[in-house]
mmCIF file with all atom_site columns, C-alpha atoms in Angstrom:
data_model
loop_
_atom_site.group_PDB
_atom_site.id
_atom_site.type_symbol
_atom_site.label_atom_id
_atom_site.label_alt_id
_atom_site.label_comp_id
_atom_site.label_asym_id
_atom_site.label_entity_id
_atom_site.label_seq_id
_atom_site.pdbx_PDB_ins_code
_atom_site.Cartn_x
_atom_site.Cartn_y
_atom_site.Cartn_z
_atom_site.occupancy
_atom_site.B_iso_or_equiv
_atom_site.pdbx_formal_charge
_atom_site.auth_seq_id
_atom_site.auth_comp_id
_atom_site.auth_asym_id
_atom_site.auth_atom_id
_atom_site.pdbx_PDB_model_num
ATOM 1  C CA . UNK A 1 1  ? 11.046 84.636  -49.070 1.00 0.00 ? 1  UNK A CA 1
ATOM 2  C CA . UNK A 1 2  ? 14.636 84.544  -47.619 1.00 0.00 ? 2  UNK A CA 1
ATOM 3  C CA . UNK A 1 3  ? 15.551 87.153  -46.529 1.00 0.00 ? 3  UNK A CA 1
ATOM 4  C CA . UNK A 1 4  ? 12.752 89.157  -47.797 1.00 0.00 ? 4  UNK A CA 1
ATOM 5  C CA . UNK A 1 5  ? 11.817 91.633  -44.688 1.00 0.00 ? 5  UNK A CA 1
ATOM 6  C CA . UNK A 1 6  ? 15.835 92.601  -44.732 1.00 0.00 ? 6  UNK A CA 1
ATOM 7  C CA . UNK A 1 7  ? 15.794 93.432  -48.884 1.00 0.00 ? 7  UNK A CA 1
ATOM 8  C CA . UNK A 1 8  ? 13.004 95.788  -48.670 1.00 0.00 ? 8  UNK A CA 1
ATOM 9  C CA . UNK A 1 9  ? 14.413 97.115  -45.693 1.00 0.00 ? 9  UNK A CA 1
ATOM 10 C CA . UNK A 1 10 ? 17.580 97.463  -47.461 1.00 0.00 ? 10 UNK A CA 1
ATOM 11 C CA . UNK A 1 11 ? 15.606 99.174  -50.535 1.00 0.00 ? 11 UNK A CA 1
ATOM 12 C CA . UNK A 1 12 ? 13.442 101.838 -48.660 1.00 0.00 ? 12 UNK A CA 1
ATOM 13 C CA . UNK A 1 13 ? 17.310 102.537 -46.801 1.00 0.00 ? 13 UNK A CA 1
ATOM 14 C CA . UNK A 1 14 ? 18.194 102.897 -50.758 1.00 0.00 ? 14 UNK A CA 1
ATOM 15 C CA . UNK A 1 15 ? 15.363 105.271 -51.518 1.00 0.00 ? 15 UNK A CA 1
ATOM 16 C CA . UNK A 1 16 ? 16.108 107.586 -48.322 1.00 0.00 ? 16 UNK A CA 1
ATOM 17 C CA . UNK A 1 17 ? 19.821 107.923 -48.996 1.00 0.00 ? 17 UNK A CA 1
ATOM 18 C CA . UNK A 1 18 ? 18.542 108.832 -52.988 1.00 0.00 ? 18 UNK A CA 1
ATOM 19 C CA . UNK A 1 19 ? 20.336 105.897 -54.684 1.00 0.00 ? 19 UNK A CA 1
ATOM 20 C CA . UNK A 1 20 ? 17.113 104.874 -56.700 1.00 0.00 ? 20 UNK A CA 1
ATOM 21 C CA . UNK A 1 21 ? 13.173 106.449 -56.512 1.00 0.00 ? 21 UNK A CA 1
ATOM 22 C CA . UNK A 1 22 ? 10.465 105.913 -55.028 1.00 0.00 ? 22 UNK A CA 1
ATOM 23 C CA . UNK A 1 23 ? 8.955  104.586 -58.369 1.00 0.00 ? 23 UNK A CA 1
ATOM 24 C CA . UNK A 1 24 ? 11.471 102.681 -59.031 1.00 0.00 ? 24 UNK A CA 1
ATOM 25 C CA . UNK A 1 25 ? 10.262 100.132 -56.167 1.00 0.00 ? 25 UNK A CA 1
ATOM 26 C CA . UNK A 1 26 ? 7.497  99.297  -58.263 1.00 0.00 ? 26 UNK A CA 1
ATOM 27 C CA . UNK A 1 27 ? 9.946  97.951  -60.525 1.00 0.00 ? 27 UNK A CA 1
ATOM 28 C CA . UNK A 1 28 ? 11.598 96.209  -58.843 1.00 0.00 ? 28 UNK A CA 1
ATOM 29 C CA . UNK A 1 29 ? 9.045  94.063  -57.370 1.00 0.00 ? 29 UNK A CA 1
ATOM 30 C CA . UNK A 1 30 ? 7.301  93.910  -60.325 1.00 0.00 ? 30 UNK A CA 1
ATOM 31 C CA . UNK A 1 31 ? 10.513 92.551  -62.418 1.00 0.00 ? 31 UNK A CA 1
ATOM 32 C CA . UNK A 1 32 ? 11.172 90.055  -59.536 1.00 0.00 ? 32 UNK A CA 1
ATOM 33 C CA . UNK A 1 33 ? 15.207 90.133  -59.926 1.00 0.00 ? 33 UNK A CA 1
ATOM 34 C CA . UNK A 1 34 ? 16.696 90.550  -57.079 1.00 0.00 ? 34 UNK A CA 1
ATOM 35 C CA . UNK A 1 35 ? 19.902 92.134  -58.693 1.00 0.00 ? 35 UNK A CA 1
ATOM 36 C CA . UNK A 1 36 ? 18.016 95.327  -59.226 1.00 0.00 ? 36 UNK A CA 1
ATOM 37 C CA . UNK A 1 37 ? 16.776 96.000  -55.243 1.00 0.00 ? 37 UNK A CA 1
ATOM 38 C CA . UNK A 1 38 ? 18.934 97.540  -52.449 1.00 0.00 ? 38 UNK A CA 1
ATOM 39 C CA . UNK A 1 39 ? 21.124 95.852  -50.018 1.00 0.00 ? 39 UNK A CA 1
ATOM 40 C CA . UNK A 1 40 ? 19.963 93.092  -47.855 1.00 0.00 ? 40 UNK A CA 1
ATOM 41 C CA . UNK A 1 41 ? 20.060 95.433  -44.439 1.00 0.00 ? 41 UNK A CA 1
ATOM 42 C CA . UNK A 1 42 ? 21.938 93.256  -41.495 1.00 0.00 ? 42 UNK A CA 1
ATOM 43 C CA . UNK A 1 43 ? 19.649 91.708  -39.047 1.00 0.00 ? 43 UNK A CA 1
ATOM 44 C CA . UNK A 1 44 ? 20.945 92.623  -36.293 1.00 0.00 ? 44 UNK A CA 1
ATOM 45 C CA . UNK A 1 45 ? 18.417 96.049  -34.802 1.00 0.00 ? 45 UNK A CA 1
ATOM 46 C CA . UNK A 1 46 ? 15.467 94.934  -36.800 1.00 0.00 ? 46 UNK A CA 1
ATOM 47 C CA . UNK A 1 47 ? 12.535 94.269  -35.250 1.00 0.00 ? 47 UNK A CA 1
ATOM 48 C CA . UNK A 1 48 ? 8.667  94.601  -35.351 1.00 0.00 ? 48 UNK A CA 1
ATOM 49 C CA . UNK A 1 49 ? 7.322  97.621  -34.608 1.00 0.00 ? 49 UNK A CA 1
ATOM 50 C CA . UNK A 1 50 ? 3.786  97.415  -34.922 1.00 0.00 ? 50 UNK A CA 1
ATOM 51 C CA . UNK A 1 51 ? 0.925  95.780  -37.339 1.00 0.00 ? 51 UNK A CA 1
ATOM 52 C CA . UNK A 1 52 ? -2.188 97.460  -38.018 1.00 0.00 ? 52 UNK A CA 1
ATOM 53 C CA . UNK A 1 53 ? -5.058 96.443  -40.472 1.00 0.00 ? 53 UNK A CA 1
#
């Protein structure tokens, strides 16, 4: 779980700037290698926003 928030964070960046799909996130969590997802994004600026159920 290292690291975990900042690698999806770094994926979705991924999918906005068109480097992979949408779909392809699927994937990637599904296939559990960590080669295949985005960037890790820097920590510094992220924060929680909100949480809703």
């Amino acid at each position: 779980l290292y690291n975990m928030v900042r690698i999806i964070a770094g994926t979705v960046v991924g999918v906005i700037e068109g480097r992979f799909e949408p779909r392809q996130i699927e994937e990637m969590l599904l296939l559990r290698e960590r080669k295949r997802a985005g960037m890790t994004a820097p920590p510094h600026g992220l924060y929680l926003y909100k949480v809703s159920y």
